Coordinates of C-alpha atoms and ligand atoms in Angstrom, one line a residue:
Chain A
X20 CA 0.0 0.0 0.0
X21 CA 2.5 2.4 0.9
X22 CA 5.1 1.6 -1.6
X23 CA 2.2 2.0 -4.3
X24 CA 1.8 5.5 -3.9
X25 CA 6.0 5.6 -4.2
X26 CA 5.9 3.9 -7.2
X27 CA 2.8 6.2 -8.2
X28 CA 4.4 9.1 -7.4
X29 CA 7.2 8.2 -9.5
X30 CA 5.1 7.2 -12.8
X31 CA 3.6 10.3 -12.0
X32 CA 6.6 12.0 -12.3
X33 CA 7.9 10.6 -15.3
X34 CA 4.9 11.1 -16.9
X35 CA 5.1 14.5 -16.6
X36 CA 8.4 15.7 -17.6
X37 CA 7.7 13.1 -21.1
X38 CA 4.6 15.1 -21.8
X39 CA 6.6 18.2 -21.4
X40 CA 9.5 17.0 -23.2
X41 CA 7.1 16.0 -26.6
X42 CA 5.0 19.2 -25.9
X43 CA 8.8 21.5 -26.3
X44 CA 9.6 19.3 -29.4
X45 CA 6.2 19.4 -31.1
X46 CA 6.2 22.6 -31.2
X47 CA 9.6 23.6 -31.7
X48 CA 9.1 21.5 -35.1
X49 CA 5.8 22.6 -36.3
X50 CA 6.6 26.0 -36.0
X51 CA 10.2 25.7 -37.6
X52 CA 11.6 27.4 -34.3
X53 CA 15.6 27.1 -35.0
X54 CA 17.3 26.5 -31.3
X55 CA 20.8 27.1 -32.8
X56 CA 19.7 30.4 -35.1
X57 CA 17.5 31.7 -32.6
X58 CA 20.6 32.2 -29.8
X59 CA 23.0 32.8 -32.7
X60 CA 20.9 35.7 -33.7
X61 CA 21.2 36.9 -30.0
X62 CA 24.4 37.3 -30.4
X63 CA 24.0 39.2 -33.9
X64 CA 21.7 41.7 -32.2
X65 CA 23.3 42.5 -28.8
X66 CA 26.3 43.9 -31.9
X67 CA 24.0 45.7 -33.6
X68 CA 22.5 47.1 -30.1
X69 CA 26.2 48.3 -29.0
X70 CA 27.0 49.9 -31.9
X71 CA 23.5 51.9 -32.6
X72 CA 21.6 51.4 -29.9
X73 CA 22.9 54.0 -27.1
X74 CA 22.1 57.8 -26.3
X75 CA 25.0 60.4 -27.4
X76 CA 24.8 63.8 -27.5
X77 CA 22.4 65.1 -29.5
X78 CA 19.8 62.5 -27.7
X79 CA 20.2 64.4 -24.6
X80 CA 18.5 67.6 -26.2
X81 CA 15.4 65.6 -26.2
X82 CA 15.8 64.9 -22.7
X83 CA 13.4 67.4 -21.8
X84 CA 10.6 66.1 -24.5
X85 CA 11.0 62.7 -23.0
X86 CA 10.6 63.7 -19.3
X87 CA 7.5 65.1 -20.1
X88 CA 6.1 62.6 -21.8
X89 CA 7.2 59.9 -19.3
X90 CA 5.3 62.0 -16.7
X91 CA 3.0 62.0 -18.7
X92 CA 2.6 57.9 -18.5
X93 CA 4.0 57.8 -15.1
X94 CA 0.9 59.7 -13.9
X95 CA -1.9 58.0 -16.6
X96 CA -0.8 54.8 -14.8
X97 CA -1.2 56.1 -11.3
X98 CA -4.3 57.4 -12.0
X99 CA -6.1 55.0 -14.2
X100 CA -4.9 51.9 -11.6
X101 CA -6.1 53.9 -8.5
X102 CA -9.4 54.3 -9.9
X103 CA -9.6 50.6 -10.9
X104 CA -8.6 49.8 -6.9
X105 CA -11.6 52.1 -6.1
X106 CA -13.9 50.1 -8.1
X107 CA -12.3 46.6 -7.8
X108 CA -13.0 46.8 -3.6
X109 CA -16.5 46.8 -4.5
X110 CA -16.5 44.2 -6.9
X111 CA -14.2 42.1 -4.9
X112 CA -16.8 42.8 -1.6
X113 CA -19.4 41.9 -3.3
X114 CA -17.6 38.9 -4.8
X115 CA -16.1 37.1 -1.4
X116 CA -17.2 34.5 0.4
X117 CA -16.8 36.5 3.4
X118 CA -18.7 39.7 2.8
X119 CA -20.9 39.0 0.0
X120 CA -24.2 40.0 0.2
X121 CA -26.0 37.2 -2.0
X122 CA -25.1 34.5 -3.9
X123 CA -26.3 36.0 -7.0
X124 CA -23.9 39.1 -6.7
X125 CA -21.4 37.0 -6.0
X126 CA -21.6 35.0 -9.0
X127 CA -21.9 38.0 -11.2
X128 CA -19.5 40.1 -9.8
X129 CA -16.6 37.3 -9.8
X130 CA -17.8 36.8 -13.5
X131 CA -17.1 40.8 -14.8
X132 CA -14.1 40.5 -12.9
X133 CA -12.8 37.3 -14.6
X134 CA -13.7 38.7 -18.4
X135 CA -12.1 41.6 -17.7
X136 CA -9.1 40.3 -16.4
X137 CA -8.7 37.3 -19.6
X138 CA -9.5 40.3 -22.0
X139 CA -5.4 41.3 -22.6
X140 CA -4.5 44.6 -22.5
X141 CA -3.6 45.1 -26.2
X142 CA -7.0 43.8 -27.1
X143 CA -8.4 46.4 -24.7
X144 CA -6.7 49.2 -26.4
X145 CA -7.3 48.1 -29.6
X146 CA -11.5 47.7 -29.4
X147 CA -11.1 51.2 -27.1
X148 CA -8.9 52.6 -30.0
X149 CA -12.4 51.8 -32.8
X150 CA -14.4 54.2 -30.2
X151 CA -12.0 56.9 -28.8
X152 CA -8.9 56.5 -31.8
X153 CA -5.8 58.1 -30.8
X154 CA -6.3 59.6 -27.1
X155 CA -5.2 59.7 -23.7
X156 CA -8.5 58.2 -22.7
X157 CA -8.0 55.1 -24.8
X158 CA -4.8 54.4 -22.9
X159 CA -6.3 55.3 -19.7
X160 CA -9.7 53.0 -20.0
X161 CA -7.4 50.1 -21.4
X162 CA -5.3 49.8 -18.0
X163 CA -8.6 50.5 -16.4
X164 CA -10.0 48.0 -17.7
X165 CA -7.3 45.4 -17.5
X166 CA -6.4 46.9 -13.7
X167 CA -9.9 46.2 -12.6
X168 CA -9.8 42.4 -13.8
X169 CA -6.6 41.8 -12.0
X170 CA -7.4 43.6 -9.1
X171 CA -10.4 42.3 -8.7
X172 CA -9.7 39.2 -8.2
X173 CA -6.2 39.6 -6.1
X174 CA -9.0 41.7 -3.7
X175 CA -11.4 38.7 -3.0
X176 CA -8.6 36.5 -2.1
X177 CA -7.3 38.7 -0.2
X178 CA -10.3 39.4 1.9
X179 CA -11.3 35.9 2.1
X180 CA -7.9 35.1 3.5
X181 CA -7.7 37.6 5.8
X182 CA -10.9 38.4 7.7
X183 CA -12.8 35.3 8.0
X184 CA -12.7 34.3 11.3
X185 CA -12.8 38.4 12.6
X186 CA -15.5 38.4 10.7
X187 CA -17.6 35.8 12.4
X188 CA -17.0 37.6 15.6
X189 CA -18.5 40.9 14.8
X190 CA -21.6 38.7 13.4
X191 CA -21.9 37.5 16.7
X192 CA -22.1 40.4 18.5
X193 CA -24.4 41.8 16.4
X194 CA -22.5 44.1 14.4
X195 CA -24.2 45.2 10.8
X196 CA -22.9 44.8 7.4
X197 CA -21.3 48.0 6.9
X198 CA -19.9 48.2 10.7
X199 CA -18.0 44.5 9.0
X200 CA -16.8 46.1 6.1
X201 CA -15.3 49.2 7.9
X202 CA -13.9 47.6 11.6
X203 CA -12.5 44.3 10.6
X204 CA -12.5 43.8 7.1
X205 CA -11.3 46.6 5.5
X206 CA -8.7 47.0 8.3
X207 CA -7.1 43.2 8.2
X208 CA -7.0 43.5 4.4
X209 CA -6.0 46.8 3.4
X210 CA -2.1 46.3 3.5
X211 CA -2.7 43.6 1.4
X212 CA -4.9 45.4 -1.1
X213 CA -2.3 48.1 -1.5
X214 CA 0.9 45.8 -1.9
X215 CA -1.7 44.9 -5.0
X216 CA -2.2 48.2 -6.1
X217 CA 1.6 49.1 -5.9
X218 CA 2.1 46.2 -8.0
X219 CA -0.1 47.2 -10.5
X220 CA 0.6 50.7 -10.5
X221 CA 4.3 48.9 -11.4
X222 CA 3.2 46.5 -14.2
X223 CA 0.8 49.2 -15.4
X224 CA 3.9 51.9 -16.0
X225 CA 5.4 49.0 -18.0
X226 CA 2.6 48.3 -20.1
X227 CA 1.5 51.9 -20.8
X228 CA 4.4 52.5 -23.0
X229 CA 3.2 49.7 -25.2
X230 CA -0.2 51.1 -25.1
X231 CA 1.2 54.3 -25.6
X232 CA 2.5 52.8 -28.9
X233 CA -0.6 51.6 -29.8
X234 CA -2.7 54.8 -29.1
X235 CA -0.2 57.2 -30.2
X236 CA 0.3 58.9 -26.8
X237 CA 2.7 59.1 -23.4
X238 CA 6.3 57.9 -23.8
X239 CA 5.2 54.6 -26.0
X240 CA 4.8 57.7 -29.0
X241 CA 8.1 58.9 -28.4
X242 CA 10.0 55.9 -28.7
X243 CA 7.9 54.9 -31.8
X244 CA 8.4 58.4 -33.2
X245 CA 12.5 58.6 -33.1
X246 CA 12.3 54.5 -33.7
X247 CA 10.3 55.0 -36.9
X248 CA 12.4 58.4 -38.0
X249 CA 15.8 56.0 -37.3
X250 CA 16.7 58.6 -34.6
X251 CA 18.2 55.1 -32.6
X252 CA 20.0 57.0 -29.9
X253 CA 17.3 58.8 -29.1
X254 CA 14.9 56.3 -29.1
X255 CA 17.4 54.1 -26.6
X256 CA 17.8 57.1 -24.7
X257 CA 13.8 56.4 -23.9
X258 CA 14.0 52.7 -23.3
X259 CA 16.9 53.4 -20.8
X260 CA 14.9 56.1 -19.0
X261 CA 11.5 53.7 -18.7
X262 CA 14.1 51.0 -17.2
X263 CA 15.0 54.0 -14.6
X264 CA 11.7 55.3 -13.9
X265 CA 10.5 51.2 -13.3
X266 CA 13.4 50.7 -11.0
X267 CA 12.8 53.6 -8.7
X268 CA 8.7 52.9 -8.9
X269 CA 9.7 49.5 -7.9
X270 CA 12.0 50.4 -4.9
X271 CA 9.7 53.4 -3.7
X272 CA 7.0 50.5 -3.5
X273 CA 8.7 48.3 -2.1
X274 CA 9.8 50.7 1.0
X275 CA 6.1 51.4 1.0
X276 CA 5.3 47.5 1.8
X277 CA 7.8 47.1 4.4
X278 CA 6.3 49.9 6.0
X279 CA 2.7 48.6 6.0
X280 CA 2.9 45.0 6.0
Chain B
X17 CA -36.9 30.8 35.0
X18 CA -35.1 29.0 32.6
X19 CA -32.7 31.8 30.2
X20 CA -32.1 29.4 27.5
X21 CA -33.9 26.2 26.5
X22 CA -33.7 24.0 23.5
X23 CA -36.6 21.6 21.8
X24 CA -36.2 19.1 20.0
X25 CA -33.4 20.8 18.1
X26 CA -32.3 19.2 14.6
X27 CA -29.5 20.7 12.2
X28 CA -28.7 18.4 9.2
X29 CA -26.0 19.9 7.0
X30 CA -26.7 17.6 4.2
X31 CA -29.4 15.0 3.6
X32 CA -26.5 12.5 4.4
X33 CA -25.5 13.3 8.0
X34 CA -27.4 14.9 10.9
X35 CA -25.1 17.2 13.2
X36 CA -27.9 17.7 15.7
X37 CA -30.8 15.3 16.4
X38 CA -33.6 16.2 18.7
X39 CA -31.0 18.1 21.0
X40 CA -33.3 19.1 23.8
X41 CA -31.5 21.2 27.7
X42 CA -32.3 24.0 29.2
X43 CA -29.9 26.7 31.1
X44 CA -30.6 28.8 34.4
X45 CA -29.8 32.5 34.2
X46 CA -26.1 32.0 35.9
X47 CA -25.3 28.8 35.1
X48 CA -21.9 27.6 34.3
X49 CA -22.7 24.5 31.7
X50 CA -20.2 22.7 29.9
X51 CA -20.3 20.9 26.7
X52 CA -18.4 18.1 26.3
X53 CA -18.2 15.8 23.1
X54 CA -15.6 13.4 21.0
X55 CA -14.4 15.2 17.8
X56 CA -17.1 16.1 15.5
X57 CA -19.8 15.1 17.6
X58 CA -21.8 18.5 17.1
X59 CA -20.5 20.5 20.2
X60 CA -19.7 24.0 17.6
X61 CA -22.8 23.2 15.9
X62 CA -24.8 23.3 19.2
X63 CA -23.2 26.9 20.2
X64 CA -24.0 28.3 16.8
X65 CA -27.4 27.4 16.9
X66 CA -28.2 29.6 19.9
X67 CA -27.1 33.1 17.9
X68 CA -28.1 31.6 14.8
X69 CA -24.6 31.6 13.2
X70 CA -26.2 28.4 11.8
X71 CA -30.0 28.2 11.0
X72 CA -31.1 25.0 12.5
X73 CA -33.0 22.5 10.4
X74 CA -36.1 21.9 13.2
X75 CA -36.6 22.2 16.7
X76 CA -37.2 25.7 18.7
X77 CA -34.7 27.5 20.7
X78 CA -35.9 30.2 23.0
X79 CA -33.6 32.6 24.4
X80 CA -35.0 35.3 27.4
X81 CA -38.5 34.8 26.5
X82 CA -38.1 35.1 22.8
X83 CA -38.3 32.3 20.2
X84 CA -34.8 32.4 17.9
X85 CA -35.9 30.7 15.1
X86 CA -38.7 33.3 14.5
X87 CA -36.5 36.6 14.6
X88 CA -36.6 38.9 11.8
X89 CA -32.7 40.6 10.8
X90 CA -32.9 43.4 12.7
X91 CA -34.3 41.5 16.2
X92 CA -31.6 38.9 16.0
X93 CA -29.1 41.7 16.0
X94 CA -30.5 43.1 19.0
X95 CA -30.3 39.1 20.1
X96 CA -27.1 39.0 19.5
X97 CA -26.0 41.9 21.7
X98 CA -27.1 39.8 24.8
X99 CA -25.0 36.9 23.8
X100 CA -21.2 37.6 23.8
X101 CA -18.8 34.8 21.8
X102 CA -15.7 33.7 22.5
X103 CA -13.4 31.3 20.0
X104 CA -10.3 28.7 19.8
X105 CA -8.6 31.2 17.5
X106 CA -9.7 34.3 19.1
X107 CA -10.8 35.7 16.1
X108 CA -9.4 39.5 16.6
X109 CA -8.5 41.8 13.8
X110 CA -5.0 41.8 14.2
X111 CA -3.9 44.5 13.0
X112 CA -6.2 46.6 15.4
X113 CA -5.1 47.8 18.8
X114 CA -6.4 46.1 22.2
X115 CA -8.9 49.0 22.6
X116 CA -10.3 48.9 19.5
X117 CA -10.8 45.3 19.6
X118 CA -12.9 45.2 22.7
X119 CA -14.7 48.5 21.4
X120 CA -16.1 46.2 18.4
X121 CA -18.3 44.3 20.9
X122 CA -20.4 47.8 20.9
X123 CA -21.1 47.7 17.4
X124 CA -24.3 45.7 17.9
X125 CA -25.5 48.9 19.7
X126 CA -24.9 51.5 17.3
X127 CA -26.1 53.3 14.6
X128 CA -24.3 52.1 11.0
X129 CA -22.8 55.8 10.3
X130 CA -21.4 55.8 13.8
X131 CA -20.0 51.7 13.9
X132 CA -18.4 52.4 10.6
X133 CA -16.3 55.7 11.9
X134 CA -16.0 53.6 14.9
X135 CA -17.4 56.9 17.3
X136 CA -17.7 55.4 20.8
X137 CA -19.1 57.0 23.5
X138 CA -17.2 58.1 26.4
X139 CA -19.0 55.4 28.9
X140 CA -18.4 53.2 26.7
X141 CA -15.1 53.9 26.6
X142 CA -14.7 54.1 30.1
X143 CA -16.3 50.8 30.7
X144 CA -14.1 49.0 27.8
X145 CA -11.0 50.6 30.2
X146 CA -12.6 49.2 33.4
X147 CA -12.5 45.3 31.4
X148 CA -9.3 45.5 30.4
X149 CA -8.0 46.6 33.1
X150 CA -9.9 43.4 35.1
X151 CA -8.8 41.2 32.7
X152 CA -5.0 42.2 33.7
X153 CA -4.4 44.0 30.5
X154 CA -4.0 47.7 31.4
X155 CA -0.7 47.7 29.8
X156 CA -1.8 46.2 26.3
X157 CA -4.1 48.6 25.8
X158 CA -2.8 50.4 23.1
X159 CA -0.8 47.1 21.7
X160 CA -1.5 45.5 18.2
X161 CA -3.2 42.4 18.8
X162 CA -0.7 40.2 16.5
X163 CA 1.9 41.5 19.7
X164 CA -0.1 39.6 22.1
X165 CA 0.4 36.0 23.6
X166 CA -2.8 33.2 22.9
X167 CA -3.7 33.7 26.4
X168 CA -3.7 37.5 26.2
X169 CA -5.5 36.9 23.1
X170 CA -8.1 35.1 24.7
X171 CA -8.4 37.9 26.9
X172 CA -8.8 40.6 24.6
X173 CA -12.2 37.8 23.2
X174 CA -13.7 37.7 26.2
X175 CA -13.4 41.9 27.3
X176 CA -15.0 41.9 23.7
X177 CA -17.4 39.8 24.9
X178 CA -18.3 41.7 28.5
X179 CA -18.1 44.7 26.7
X180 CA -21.5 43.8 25.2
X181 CA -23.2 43.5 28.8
X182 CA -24.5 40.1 27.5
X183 CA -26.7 37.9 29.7
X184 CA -24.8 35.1 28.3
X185 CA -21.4 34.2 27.1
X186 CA -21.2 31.3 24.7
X187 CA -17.2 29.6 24.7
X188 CA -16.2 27.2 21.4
X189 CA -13.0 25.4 23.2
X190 CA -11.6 28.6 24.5
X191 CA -8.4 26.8 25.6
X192 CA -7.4 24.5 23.1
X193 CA -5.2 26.5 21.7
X194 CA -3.8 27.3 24.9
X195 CA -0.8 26.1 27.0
X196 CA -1.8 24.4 30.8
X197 CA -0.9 28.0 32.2
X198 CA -2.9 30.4 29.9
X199 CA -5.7 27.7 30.7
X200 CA -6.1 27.9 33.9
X201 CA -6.1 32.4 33.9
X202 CA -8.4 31.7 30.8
X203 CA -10.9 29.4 32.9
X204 CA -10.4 31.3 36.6
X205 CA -12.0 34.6 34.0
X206 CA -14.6 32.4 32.7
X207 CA -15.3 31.2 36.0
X208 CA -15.1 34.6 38.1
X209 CA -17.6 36.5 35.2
X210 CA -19.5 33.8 35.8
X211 CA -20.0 34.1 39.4
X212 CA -19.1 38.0 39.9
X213 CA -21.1 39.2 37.6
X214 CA -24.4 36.2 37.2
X215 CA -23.4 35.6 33.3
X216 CA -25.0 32.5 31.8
X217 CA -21.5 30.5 30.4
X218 CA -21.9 27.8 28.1
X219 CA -18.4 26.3 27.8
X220 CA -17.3 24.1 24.7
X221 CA -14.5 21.7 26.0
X222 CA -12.1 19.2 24.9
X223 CA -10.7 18.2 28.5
X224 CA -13.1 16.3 30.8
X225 CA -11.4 17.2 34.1
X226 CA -11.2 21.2 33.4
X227 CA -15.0 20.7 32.6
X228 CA -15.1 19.0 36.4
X229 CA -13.5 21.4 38.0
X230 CA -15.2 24.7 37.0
X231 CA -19.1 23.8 36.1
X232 CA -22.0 23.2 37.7
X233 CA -23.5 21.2 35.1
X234 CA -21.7 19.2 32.2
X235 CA -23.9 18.0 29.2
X236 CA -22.4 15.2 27.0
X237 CA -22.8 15.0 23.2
X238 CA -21.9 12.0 21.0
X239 CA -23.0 11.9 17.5
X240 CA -25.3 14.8 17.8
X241 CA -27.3 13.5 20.6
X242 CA -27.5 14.5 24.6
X243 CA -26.0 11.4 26.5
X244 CA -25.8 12.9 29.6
X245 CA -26.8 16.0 31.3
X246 CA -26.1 16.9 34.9
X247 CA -23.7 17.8 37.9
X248 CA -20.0 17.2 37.8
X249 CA -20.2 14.6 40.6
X250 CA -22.6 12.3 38.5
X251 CA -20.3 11.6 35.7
X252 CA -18.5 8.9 36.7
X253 CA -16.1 7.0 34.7
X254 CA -19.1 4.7 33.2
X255 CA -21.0 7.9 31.5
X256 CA -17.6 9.0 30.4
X257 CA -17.2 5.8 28.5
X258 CA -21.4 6.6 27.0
X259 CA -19.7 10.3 26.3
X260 CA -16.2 9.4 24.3
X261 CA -16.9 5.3 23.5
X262 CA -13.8 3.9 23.3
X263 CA -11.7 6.9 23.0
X264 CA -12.2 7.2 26.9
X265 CA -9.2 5.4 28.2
X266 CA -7.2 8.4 28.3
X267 CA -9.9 10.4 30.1
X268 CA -10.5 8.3 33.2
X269 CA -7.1 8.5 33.6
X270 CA -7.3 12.0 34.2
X271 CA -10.5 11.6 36.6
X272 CA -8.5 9.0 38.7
X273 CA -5.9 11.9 39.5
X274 CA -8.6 14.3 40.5
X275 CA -10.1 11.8 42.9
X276 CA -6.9 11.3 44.4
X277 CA -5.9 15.1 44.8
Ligands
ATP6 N1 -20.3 23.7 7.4 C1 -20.5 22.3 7.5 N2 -20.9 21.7 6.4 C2 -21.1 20.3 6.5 N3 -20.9 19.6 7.6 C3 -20.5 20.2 8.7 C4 -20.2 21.6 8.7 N4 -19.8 21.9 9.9 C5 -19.8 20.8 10.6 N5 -20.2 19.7 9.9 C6 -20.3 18.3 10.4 O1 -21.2 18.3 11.5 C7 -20.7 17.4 12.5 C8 -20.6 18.2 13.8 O2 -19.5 19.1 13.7 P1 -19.1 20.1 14.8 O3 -18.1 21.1 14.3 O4 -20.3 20.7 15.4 O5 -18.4 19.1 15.8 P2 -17.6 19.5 17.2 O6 -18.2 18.6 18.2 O7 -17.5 20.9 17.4 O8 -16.2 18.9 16.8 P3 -14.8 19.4 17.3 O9 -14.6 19.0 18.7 O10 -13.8 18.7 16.4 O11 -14.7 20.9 17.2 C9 -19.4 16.9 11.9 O12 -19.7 15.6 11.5 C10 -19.0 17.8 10.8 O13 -18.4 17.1 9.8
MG7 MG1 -15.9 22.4 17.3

């Protein structure tokens, strides 16, 4: 009996890693993907990257341009993903096993939250692009939109994690809905919930310059525009500068956390 | 008169199993009972039935003249003001401070504008001090609760609970989690709010000789049925074994050493 589940184990095991192993080689084959060429060509573009790809001197007089624009994103990010935590609380209260009202709330709000967060953020912008074309606002609804999905759904777990059992004491002494919400659930989850945001706010500044390329605006039209005009330094000058602007976002957030958590 | 009394009281969870069958006791205003039960045999069930944490499946349970079953939202959250609640796990927000921990056992009394900005009186204030202070706490008052010990914990449940001026205080194993020390301070609180201050105690417990040496009447439940009911001196070793089965080696045992002390 007990060496079965061993042996089991082990089949299991093997299993496994064969699957993957056919799965990697399938479709390495089917879609000619070249192992050797692919790092080969690595190689051929970190030369190309080191010889073109670096600011010089006349990229720095578009410094100023490119700050502006960066605050631009910096701040789009910020605001459309705050707004999106706003909203995702509800959905996510109304969504938990803990707090949820009904089970028909429940079912629909963990439902908008799970299409919006499978929607990806490209397709967002795009269908946002057919009704607003070229704005801010198409950027800002399509991290919106994909912030609310995500957040959502990091929310419930969060609260159902957190606050069950407190919760089933303040039941018992009588305590309403709303007294819930505000003196034991919002309170046990709420570092959580902004670890979340800060992580969003992080992923979102990453993903608005793509956005931006798609929707013509922020720092994602800059680097398209000197890209596309073969202004390469330039254009490196605003990849390096995202890369900065990520790493200090990411350490101010992550000062943040140790604080709170 | 009798404070709390049970009918007939059913609770199946699923057509499979029934947690509760034809449960039938009732409790004098002051009485110290303890429930006593192996593992699973419907002791939480029991407890939750009386503040209608769980809606029982037939039966009547009437509660200081009022019928439970039959109260509308609003009147079982006036209900549940007069019972307090205390847990294994304590079930605290942790992140909240002593104070505002024991506060929460107001909420049942307020308004939902002033529960949610958490406005407390200043009697009520004052009398949260005053518990605390009996409880041996005066100096974790302003503490985090995730700073505090089990049995301090524990503490911090049962000020929740007084706070609430209940005329009843209903325990699930409020020492299991607790080391032989913390027990005893634990159980001496249970006991002296019981006796000081004429609060009904109905007293979930794992450990037959703590249930002997604080109550004045011990009700045993196997399988969701009362198999014995009565004072600490008539449960000899015999309706130990009816209590536990064959899991009751262990337990006489421990009611030898208490005869011989
Ligand atoms: N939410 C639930 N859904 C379905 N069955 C449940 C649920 N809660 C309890 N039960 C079942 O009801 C029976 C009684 O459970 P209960 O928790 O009341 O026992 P207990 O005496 O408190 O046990 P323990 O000493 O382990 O805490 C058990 O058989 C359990 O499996
Ligand atoms: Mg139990």
């Amino acid at each position: 009996m007990q060496a079965d589940i061993f042996i089991k184990r082990r089949n299991g095991g093997l299993l496994f890693f064969a699957s993957l192993a056919i799965l990697t080689a399938g479709s390495m084959i089917i879609t000619e993907y070249d192992v050797l060429k692919g790092f080969t060509s690595i190689a051929g573009a970190l030369i190309w990257g080191f010889s073109n790809f670096y600011p010089d001197a006349g990229s720095m007089q578009k410094l100023g341009d490119i700050m502006l624009k960066l605050r631009e994103t910096v701040l789009m990010s910020i605001a459309s993903t705050t707004v999106a935590a706003v909203f995702a609380i509800l959905l996510a209260l109304a969504g938990s096993r803990t707090t949820r009202m009904n089970n028909l709330f429940s079912v629909a709000a963990r439902g908008i939250a799970s299409v919006f967060r499978n929607i990806p953020l490209v397709a967002w912008a795009m269908v946002l692009m057919l009704a607003f074309s070229q704005s801010p606002l198409t950027g800002y609804l399509a991290l919106f939109f994909g912030s609310l999905g995500f957040l959502a759904r990091a929310f419930m777990e969060t609260i159902d994690e957190v606050s069950n059992n407190s919760v089933e004491a303040l039941q018992a002494t009588g305590a309403g809905y709303f007294h819930i919400i505000f003196q034991a659930v919002l309170p046990s989850s709420m570092p959580q919930m902004i670890s979340w945001l800060l992580y969003m706010i992080e992923t979102n500044i990453r993903d608005a310059t793509l956005v931006g390329i798609l929707t013509g605006t922020g720092i994602g039209f800059s680097f398209e525009l000197y890209y596309k005009s073969l202004n390469y330094h330039a254009a490196s000058l605003v990849v390096i500068l995202i890369v900065i602007t990520v790493i200090v976002i990411e350490s101010i957030s992550n000062k943040i956390r140790r604080v709170i958590l | 008169m009798a404070l709390l009394e049970l009918r007939n009281v059913t609770k199946c969870y699923n057509s499979a199993s029934t947690a509760l069958s034809d449960v039938s006791f009732s409790v004098r205003e002051g009485e110290f009972v303890s429930v006593i039960g192996p593992s699973g045999a419907g002791k939480s069930t029991m407890l939750r039935c009386i503040n209608r944490m769980i809606e029982v499946t037939g039966g009547e349970i009437y509660f200081d003249g009022v019928i439970v079953s039959k109260l509308n939202k609003r009147d079982l959250r006036k209900l549940r003001t007069k019972i307090g609640m205390i847990f294994q796990h304590y079930n605290l927000v942790d992140r909240l401070t002593v104070i505002e921990n024991v506060l929460h056992g107001r909420l049942g009394y307020k308004s939902t504008l002033a529960g949610v900005l958490g406005r407390y009186s200043q009697e009520e204030k004052g009398q949260a001090f005053r518990i605390i202070k009996f409880l041996g706490l005066n100096e974790q008052v302003y503490s985090r609760c995730d700073q505090l010990s089990g049995g301090q914990k524990q503490r911090v449940g049962i000020a929740r609970a007084l706070v609430q001026n209940p005329k009843m205080i209903l325990c699930d194993e409020p020492i299991a989690s607790l080391d032989p020390n913390a027990s005893k301070i634990i159980m001496d609180h249970l006991r002296n709010v019981s006796t000081g201050m004429g609060i009904t105690m109905i007293v979930n417990l794992h450990q037959v000789n703590v249930a002997l040496k604080y109550s004045d009447r011990i009700i045993g439940v196997n399988k969701g049925k009362v198999v014995f009911d009565g004072s600490p001196a008539e449960l000899t070793p015999e309706r130990i074994y009816d209590i536990y089965g064959s899991e009751s080696g262990d337990l006489i045992v421990d009611l030898g050493e208490r005869n011989a002390s």
